[in-house]
CSV table of N, CA and C in Angstrom, one decimal:
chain,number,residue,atom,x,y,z
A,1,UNK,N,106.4,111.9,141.0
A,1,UNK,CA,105.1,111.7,140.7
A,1,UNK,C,104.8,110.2,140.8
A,2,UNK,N,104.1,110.0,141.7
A,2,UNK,CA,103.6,108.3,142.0
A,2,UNK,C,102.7,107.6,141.2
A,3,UNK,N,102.0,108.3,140.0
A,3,UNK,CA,101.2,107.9,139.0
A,3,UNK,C,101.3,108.9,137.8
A,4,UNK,N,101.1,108.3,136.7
A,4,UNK,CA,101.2,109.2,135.6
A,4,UNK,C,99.8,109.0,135.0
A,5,UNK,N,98.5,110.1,135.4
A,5,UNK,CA,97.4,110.4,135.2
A,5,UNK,C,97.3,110.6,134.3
A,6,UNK,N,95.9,110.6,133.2
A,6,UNK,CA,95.7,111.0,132.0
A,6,UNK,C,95.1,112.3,132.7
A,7,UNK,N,95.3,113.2,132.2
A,7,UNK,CA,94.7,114.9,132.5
A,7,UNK,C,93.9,115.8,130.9
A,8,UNK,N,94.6,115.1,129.8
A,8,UNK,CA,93.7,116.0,129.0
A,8,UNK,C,92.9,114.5,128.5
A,9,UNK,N,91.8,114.1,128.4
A,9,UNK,CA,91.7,112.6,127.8
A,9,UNK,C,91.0,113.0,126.3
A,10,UNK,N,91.1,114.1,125.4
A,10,UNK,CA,90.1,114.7,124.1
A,10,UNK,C,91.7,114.3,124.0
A,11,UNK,N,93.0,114.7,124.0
A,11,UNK,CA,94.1,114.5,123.2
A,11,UNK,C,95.1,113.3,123.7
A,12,UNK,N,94.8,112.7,125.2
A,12,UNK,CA,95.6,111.6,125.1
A,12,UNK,C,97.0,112.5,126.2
A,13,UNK,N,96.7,113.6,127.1
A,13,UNK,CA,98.0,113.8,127.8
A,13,UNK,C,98.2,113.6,129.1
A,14,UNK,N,99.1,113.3,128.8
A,14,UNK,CA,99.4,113.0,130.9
A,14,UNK,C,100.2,113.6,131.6
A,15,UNK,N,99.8,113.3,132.9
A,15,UNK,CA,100.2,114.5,133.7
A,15,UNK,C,101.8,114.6,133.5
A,16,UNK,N,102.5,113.7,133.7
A,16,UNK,CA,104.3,114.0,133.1
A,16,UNK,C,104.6,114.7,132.1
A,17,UNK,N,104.0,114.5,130.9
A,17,UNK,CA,104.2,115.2,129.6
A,17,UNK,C,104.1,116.7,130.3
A,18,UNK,N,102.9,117.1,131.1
A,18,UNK,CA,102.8,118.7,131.2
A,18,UNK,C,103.3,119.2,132.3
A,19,UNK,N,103.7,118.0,133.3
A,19,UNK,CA,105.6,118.5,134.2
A,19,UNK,C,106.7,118.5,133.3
A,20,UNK,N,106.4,117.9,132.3
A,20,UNK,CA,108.0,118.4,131.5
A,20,UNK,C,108.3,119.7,130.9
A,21,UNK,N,106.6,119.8,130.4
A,21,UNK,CA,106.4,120.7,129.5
A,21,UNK,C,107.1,122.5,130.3
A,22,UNK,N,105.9,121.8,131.7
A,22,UNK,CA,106.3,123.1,132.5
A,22,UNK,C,108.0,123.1,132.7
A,23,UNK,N,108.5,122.7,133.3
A,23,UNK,CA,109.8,122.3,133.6
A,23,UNK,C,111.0,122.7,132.7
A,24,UNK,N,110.2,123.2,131.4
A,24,UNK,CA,111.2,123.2,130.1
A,24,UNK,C,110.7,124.8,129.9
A,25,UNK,N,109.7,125.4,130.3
A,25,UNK,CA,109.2,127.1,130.5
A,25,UNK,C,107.9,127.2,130.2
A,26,UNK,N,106.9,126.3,130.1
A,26,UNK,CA,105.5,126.4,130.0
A,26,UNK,C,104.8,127.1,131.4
A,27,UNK,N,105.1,128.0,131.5
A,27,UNK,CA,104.2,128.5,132.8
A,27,UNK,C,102.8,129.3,132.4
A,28,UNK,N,102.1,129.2,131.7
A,28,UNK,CA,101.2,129.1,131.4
A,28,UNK,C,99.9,128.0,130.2
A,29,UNK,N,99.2,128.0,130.6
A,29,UNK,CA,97.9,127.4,130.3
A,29,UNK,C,98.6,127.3,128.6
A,30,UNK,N,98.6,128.6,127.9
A,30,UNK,CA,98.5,128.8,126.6
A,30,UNK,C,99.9,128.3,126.1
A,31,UNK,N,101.0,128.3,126.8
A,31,UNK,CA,102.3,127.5,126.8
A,31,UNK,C,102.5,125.9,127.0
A,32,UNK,N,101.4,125.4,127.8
A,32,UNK,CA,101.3,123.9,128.0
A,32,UNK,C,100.5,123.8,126.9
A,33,UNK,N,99.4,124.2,126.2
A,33,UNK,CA,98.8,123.7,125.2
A,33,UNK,C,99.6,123.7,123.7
A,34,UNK,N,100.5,124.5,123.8
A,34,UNK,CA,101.5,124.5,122.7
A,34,UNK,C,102.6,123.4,122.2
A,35,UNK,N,102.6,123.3,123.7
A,35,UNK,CA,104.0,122.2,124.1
A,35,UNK,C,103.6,120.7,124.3
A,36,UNK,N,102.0,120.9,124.1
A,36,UNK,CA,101.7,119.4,124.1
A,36,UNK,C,100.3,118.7,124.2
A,37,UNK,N,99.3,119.9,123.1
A,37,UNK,CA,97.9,119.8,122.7
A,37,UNK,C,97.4,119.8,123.6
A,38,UNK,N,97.7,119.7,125.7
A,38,UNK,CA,96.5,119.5,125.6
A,38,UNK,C,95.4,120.4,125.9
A,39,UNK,N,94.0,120.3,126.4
A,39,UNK,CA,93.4,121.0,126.2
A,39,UNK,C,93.1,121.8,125.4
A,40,UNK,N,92.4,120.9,124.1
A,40,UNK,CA,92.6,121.3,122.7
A,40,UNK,C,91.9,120.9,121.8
A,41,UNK,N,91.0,120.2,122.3
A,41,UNK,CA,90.5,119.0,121.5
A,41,UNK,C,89.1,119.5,121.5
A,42,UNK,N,88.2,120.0,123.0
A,42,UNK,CA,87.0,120.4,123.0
A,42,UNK,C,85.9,119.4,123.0
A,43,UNK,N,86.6,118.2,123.6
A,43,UNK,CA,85.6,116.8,123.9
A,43,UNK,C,85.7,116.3,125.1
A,44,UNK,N,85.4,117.6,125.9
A,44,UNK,CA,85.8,117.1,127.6
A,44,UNK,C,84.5,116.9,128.4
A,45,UNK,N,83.5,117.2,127.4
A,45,UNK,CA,82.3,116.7,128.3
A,45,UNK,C,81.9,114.7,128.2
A,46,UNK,N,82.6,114.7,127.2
A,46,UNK,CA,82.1,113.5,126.5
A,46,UNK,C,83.5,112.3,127.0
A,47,UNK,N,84.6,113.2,126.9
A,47,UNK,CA,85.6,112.0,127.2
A,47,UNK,C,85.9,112.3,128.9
A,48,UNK,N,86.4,113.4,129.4
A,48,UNK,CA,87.0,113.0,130.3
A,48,UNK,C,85.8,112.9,131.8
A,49,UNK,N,86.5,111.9,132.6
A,49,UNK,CA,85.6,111.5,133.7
A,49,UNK,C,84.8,112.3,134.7
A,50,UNK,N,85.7,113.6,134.5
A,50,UNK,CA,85.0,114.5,135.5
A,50,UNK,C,83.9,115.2,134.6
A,51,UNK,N,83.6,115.5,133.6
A,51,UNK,CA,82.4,115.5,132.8
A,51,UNK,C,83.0,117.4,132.4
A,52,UNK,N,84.1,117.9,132.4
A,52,UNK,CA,84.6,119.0,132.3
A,52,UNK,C,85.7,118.9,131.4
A,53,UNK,N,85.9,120.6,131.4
A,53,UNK,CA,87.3,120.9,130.5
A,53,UNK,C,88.7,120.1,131.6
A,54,UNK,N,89.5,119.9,130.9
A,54,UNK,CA,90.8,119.8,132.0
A,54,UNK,C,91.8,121.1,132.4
A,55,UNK,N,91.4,122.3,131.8
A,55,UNK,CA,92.2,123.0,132.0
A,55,UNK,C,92.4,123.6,133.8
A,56,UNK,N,91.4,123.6,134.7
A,56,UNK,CA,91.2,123.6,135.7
A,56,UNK,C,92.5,122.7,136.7
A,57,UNK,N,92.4,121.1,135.9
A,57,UNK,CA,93.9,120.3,136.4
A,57,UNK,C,95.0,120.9,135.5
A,58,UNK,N,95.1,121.5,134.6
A,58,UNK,CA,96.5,122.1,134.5
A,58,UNK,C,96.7,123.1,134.8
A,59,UNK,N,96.2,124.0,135.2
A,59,UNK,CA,96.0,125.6,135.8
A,59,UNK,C,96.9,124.6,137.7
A,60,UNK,N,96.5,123.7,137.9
A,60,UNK,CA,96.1,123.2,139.2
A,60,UNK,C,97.8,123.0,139.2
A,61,UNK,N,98.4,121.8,137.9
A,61,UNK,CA,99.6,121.4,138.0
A,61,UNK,C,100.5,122.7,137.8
A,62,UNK,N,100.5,123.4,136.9
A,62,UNK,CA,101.2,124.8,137.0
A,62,UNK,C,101.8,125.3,137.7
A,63,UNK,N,100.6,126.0,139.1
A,63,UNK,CA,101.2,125.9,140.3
A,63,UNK,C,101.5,125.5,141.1
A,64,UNK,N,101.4,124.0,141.2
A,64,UNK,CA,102.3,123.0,141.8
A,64,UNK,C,103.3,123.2,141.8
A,65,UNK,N,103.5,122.8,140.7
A,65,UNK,CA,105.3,122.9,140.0
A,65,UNK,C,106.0,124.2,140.1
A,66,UNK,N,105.5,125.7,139.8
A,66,UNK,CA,105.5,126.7,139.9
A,66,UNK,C,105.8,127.5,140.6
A,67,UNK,N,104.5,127.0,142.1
A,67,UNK,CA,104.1,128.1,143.3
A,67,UNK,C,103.8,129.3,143.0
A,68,UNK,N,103.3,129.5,141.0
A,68,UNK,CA,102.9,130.9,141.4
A,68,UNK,C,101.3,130.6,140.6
A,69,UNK,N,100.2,131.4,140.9
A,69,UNK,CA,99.0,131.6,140.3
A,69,UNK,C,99.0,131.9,139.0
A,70,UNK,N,98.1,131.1,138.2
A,70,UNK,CA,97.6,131.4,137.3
A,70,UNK,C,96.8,132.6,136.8
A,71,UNK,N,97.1,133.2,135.7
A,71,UNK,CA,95.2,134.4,135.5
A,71,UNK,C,95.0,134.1,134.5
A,72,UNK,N,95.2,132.5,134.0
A,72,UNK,CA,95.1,131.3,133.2
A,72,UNK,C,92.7,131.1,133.4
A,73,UNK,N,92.3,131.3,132.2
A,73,UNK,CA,90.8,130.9,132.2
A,73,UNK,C,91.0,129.5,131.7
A,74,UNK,N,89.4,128.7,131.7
A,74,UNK,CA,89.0,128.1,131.1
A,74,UNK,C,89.0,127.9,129.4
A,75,UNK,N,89.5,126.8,129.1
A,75,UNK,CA,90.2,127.2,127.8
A,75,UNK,C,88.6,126.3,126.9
A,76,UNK,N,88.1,126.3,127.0
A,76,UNK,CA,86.8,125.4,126.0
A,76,UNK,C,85.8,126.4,125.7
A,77,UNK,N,85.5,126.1,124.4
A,77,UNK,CA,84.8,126.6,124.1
A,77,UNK,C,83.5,126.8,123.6
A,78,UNK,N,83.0,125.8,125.0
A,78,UNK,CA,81.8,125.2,124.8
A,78,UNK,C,80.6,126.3,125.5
């Protein structure tokens, strides 16, 4: 990983923290938020830059790391 991105910015996580997380058995959405808040917080219109939830970039990193699909939703509950 050539940068360590902030991905949830309501709790402060980055994208390593939720390669580890997956890496250690988080293959799901509800598994990464366990293992490491994020997407959790419900301040993603206000904090993060793309004016959205972040679950969309961890559903994204998941399968990166994974290769397999998510049936992972949007986790906010706005």
């Amino acid at each position: 990983m050539k940068s360590d991105r902030t991905i949830c910015y309501c709790m402060g996580v980055k994208e390593s923290a939720i390669v580890k997380a997956i890496r250690k058995g988080a293959h799901t959405l509800k598994d990464v938020q366990k293992a490491t808040r994020a997407c959790t917080g419900n301040q993603c219109k206000e904090l993060n830059p793309k004016g959205r939830c972040c679950s969309a970039d961890i559903i994204a990193i998941i399968k990166r790391e994974t290769g397999k699909s998510s049936e992972d939703k949007c986790c906010c509950f706005r």
